[in-house]
Tab-separated table of C-alpha atoms in Angstrom:
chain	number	residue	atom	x	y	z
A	878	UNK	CA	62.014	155.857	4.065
A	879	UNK	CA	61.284	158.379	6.419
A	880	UNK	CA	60.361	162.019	6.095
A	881	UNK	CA	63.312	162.890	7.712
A	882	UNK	CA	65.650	161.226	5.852
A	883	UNK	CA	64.009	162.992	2.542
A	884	UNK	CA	64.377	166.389	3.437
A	885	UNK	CA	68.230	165.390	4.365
A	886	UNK	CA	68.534	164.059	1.268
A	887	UNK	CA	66.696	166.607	-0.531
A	888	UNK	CA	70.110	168.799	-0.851
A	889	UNK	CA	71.760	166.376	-2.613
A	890	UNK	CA	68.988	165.883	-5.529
A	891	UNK	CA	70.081	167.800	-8.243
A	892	UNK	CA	69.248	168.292	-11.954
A	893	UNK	CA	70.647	170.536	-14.138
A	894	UNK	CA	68.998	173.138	-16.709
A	895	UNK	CA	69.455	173.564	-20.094
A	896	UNK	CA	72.036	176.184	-19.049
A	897	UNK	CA	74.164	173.547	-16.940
A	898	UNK	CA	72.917	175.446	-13.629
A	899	UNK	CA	72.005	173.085	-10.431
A	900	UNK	CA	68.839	173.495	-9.339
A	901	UNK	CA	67.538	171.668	-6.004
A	902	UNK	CA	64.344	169.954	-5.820
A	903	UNK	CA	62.735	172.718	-4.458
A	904	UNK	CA	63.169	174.363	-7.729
A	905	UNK	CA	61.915	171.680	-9.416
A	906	UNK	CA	58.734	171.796	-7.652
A	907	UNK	CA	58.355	175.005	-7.961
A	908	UNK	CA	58.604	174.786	-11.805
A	909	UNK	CA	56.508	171.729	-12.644
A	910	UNK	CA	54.067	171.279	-9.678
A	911	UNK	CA	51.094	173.251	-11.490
A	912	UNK	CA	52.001	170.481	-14.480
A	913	UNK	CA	52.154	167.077	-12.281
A	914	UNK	CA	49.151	168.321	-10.272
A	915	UNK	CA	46.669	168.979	-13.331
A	916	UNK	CA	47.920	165.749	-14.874
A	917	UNK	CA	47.145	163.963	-11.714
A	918	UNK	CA	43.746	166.061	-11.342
A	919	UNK	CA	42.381	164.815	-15.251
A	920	UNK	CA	43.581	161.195	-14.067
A	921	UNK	CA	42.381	161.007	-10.526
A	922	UNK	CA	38.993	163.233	-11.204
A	923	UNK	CA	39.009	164.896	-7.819
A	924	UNK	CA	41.642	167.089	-6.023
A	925	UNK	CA	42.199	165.621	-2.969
A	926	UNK	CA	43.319	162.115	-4.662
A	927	UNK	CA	45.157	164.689	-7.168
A	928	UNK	CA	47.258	166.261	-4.167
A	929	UNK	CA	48.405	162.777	-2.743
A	930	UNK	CA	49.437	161.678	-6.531
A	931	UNK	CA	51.361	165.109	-7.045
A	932	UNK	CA	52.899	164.662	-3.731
A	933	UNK	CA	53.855	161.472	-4.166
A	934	UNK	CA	55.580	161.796	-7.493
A	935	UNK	CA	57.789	164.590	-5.712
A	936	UNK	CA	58.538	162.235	-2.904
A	937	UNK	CA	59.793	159.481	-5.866
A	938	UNK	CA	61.823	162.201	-7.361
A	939	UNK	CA	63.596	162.846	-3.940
A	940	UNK	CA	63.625	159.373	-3.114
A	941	UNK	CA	65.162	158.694	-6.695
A	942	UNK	CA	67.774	161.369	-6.384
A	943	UNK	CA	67.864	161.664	-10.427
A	944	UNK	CA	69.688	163.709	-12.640
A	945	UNK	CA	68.213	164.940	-15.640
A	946	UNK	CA	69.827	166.542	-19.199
A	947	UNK	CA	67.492	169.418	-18.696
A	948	UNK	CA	64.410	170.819	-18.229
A	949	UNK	CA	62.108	169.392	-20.639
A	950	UNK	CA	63.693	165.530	-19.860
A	951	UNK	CA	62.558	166.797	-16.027
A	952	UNK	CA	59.343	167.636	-17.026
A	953	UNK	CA	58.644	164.461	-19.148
A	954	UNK	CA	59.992	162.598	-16.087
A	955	UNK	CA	57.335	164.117	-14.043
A	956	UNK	CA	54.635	163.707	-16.296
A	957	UNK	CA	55.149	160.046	-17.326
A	958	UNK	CA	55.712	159.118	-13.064
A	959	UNK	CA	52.599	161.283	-12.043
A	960	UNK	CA	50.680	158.698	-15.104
A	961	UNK	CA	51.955	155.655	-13.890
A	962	UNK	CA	51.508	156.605	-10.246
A	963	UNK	CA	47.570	157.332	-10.940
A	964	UNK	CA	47.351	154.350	-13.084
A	965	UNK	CA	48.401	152.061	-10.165
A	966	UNK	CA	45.916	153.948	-7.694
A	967	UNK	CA	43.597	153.287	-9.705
A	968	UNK	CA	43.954	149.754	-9.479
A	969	UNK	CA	44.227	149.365	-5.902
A	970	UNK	CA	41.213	147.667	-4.643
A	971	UNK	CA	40.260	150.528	-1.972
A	972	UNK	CA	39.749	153.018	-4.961
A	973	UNK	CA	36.959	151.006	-6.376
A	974	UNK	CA	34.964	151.418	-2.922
A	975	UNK	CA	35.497	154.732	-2.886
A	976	UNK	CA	32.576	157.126	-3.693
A	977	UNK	CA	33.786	160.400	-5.492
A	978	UNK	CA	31.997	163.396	-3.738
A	979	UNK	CA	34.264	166.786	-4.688
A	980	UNK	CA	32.283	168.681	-6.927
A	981	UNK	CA	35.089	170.907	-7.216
A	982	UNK	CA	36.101	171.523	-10.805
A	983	UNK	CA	39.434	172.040	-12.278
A	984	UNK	CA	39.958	175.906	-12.962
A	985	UNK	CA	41.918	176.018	-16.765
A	986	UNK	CA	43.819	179.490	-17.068
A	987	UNK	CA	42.150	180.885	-14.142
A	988	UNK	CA	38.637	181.140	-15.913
A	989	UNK	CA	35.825	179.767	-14.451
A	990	UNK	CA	33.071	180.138	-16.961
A	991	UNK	CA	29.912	178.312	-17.298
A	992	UNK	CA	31.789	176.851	-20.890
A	993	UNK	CA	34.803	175.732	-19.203
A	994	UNK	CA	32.796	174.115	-16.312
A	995	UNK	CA	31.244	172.031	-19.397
A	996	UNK	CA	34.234	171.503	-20.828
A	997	UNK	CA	35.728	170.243	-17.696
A	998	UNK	CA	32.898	167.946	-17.169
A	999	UNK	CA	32.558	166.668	-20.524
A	1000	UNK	CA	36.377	165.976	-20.350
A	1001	UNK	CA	36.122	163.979	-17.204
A	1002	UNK	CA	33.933	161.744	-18.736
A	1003	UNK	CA	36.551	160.714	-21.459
A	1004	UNK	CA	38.823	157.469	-20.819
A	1005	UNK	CA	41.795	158.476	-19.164
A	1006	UNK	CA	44.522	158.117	-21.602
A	1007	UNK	CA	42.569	160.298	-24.032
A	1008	UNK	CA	42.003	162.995	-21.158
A	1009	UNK	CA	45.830	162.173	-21.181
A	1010	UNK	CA	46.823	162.993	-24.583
A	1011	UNK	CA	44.427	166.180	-24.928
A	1012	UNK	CA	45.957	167.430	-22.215
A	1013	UNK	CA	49.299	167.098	-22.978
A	1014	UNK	CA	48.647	168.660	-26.777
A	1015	UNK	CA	46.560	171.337	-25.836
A	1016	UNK	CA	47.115	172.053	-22.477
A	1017	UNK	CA	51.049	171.889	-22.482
A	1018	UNK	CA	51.737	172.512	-25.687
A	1019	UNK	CA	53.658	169.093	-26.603
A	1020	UNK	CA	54.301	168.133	-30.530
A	1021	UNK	CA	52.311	164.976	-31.352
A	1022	UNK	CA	55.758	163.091	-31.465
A	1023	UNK	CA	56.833	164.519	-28.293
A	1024	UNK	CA	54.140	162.615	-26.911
A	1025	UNK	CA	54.711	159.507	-28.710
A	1026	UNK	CA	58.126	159.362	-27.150
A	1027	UNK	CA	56.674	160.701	-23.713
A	1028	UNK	CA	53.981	157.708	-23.310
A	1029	UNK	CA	56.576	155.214	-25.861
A	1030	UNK	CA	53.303	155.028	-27.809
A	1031	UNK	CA	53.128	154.889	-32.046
A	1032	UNK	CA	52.834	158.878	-33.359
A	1033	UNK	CA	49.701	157.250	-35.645
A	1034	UNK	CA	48.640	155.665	-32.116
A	1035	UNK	CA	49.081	159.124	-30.720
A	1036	UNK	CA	47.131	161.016	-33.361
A	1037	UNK	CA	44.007	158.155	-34.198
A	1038	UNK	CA	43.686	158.859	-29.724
A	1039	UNK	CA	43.386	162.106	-30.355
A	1040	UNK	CA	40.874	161.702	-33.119
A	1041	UNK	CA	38.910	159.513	-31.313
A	1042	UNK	CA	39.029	161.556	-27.969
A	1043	UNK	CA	38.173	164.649	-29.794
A	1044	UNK	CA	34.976	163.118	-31.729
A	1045	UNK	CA	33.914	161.750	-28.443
A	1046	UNK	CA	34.232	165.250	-26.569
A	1047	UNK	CA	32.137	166.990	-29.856
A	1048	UNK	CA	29.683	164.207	-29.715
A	1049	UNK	CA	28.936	164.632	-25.456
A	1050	UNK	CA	29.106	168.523	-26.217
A	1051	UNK	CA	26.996	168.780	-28.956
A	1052	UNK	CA	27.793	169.289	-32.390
A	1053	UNK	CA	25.497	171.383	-33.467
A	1054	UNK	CA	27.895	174.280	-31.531
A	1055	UNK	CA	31.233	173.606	-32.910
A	1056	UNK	CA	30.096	173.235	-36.451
């Protein structure tokens, strides 16, 4: 579909907000792109891959032309596309020969500390769908079963992840800190 043709459609893409009010998909992105991008950024691992994920879930939404009960069912929308979009670049074949070279790191809150920088890192390092679900609970503030219906994974699923991904980040950070 061309560009074109998106933007013309772009007016007709609608959701609606927990107050019943239309909003346009320029509203959407203005609401949720910080969340889609930093989802895409702890699944990609650089920004520039992170930017074409983001922009590509938008471009789905417009191409979709969805509507959604409100604003959290938007946002979930978002999240779960911008996962399964960077789970199937990840398996295209060109993304394996690619070398990663953006030392840029991912700026939580606006701080840039030497601690978040580590935190970042050791993050990073994590499999993806535990960078996933640490994100999602501490980042953006989503209820253990709010995930479990987000991903359609098993709340005990969602919490042993967590366990797991939390014991790994202590154990690459160094215990001796946290304890």
């Amino acid at each position: 579909m061309k560009i074109s043709s998106l933007v013309a459609r772009h007016n007709n893409v609608v959701s609606y907000d927990t107050d019943g009010v239309e909003s346009s998909i320029l509203d959407v992105y203005d609401r949720h792109i910080d969340t889609v991008f930093r989802v895409c950024y702890s699944l990609m691992g650089n920004k520039q891959d992170a930017e074409d994920a983001a922009q590509s879930v938008f471009v789905k939404l417009m191409e979709n032309g969805r509507l959604f009960a409100n604003s959290d069912h938007e946002k979930a929308w978002l999240i779960v596309t911008a996962r399964n979009h960077c789970r199937d670049m990840h398996r295209k074949w060109w993304k394996k020969k690619v070398v990663d070279i953006d030392p840029s790191t991912m700026e939580l809150a606006g701080l840039a500390t030497v601690e978040t920088r580590e935190l970042e890192d050791n993050l990073r390092k994590l499999p993806s769908t535990l960078r996933l679900l640490l994100y999602l609970y501490y980042y953006e503030g989503y209820k253990v079963a709010e995930i479990a219906v987000m991903l359609k994974l098993n709340p005990n699923t969602v919490k042993s992840q967590m366990r797991s991904g939390r014991k790994r980040l202590k154990l690459q950070m160094g215990d001796d800190r946290y304890e």
